[in-house]
mmCIF file of C-alpha atoms in Angstrom:
data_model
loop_
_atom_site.group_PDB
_atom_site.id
_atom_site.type_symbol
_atom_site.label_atom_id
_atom_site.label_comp_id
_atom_site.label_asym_id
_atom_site.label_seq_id
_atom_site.Cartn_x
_atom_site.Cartn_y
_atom_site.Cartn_z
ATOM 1 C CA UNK A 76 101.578 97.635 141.741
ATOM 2 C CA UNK A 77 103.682 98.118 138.808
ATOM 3 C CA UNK A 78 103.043 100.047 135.663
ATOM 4 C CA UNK A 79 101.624 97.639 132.875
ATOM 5 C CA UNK A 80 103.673 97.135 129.583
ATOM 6 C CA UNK A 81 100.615 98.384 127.447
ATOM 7 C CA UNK A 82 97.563 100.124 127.701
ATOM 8 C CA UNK A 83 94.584 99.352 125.809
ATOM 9 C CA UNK A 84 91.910 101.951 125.337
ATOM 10 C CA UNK A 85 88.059 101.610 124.070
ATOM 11 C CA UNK A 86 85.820 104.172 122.722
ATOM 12 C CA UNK A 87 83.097 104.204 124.678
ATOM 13 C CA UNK A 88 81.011 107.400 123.069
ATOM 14 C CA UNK A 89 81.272 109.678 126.076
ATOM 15 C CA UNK A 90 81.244 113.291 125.178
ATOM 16 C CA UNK A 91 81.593 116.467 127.355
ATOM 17 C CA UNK A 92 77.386 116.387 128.090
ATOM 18 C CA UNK A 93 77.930 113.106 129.390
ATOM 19 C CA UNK A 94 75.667 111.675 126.757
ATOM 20 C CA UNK A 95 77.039 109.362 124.514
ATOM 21 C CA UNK A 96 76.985 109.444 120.795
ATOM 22 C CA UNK A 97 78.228 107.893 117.391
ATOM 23 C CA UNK A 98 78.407 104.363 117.584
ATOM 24 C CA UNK A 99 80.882 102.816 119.736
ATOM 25 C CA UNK A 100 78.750 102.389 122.686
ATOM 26 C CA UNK A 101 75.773 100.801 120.743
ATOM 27 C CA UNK A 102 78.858 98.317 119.290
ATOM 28 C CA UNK A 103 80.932 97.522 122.145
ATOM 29 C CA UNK A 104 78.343 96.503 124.950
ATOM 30 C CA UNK A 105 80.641 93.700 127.110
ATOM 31 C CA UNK A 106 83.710 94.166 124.834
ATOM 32 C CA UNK A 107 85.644 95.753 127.924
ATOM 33 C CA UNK A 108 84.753 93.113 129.902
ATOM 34 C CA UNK A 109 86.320 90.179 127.163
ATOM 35 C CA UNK A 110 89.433 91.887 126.488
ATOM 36 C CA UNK A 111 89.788 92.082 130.073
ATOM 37 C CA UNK A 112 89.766 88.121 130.272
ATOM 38 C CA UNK A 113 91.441 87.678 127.155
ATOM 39 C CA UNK A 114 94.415 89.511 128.550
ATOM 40 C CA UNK A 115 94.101 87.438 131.404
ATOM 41 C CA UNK A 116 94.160 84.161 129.430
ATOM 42 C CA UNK A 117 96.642 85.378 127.793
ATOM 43 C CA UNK A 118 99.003 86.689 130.643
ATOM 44 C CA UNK A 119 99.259 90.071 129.070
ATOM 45 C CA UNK A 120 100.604 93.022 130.929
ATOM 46 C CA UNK A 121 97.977 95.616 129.570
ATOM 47 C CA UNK A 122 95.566 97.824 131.194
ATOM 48 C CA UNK A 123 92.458 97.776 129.733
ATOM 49 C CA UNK A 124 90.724 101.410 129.692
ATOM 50 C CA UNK A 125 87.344 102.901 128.251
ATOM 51 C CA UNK A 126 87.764 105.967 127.124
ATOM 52 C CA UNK A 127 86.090 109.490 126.578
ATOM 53 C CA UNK A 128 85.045 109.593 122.938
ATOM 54 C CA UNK A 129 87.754 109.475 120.315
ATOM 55 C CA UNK A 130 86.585 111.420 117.700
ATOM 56 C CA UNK A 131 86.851 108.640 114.948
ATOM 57 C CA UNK A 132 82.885 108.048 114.878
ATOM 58 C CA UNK A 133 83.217 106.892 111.086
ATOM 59 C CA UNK A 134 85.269 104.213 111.757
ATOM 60 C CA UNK A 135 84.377 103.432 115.004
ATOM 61 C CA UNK A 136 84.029 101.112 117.579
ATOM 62 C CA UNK A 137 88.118 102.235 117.871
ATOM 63 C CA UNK A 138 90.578 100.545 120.126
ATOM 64 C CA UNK A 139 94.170 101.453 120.442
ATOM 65 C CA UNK A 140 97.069 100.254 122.202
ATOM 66 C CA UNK A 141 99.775 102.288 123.080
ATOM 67 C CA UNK A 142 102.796 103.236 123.320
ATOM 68 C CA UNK A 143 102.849 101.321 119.737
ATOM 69 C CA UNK A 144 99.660 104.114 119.161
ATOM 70 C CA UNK A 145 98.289 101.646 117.404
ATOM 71 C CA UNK A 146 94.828 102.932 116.384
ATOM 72 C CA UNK A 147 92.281 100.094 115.079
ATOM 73 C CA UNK A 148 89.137 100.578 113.303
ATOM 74 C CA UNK A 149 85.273 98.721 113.054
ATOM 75 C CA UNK A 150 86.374 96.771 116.374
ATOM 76 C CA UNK A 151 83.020 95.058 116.352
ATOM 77 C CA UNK A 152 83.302 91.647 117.597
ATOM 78 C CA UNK A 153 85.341 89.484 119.922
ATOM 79 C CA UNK A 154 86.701 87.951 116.362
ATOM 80 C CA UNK A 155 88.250 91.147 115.275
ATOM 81 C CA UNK A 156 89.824 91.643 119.137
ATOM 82 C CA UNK A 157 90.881 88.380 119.374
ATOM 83 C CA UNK A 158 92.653 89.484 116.067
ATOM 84 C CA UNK A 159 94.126 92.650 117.025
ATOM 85 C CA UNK A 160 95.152 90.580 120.546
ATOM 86 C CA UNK A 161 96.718 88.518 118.281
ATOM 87 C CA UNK A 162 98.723 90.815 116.257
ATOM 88 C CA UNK A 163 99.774 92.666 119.739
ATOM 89 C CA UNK A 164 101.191 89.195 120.866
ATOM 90 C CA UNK A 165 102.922 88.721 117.354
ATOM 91 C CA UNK A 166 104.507 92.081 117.376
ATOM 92 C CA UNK A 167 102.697 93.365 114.248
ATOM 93 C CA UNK A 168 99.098 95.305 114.057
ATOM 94 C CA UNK A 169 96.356 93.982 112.118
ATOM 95 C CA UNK A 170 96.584 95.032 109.240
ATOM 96 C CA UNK A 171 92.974 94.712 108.465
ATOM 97 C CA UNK A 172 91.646 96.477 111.385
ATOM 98 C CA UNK A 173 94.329 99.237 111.238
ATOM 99 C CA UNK A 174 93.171 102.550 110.821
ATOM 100 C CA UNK A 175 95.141 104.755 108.901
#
């Protein structure tokens, strides 16, 4: 299998304990799942990850994409990934989800 172009991570609250906290995972439930098929729909190469949590719990749910290390912000509905997804297949972040 090769090595996908992109990788595309999701908070998904999970501390050290185990126990999940801020407020990606009450935000995100099924997100992994869509982005999954939208990268499909779209023919994306990207690998589509949940992640440990990453530490940006005031402007969570986060998604980035790397290697751009693009780090979004308030990813809280399939509009705003369908957003981002587009930006990523535009070449340019989104702006308004772009956390600085």
């Amino acid at each position: 299998m090769a090595i996908p172009q992109r990788m595309i991570i999701c908070c998904q609250s999970f501390r050290a304990a185990g126990e999940p906290k801020g407020i990606c995972h009450k935000q995100t439930d099924g997100f992994l799942q869509y982005i999954e098929e939208e990268i499909l729909d779209r023919g994306m190469d990207a690998l589509v990850v949940g992640s440990t949590c990453l530490k940006q719990c005031e402007s969570g749910p986060m998604m980035v994409i790397q290697p751009e290390n693009w780090w979004f912000k308030g990813v809280n509905s399939e509009e705003a990934i369908d957003t981002i997804l587009d930006g990523l297949e535009d070449g340019e972040p989104a702006a308004e989800y772009l956390a600085s």
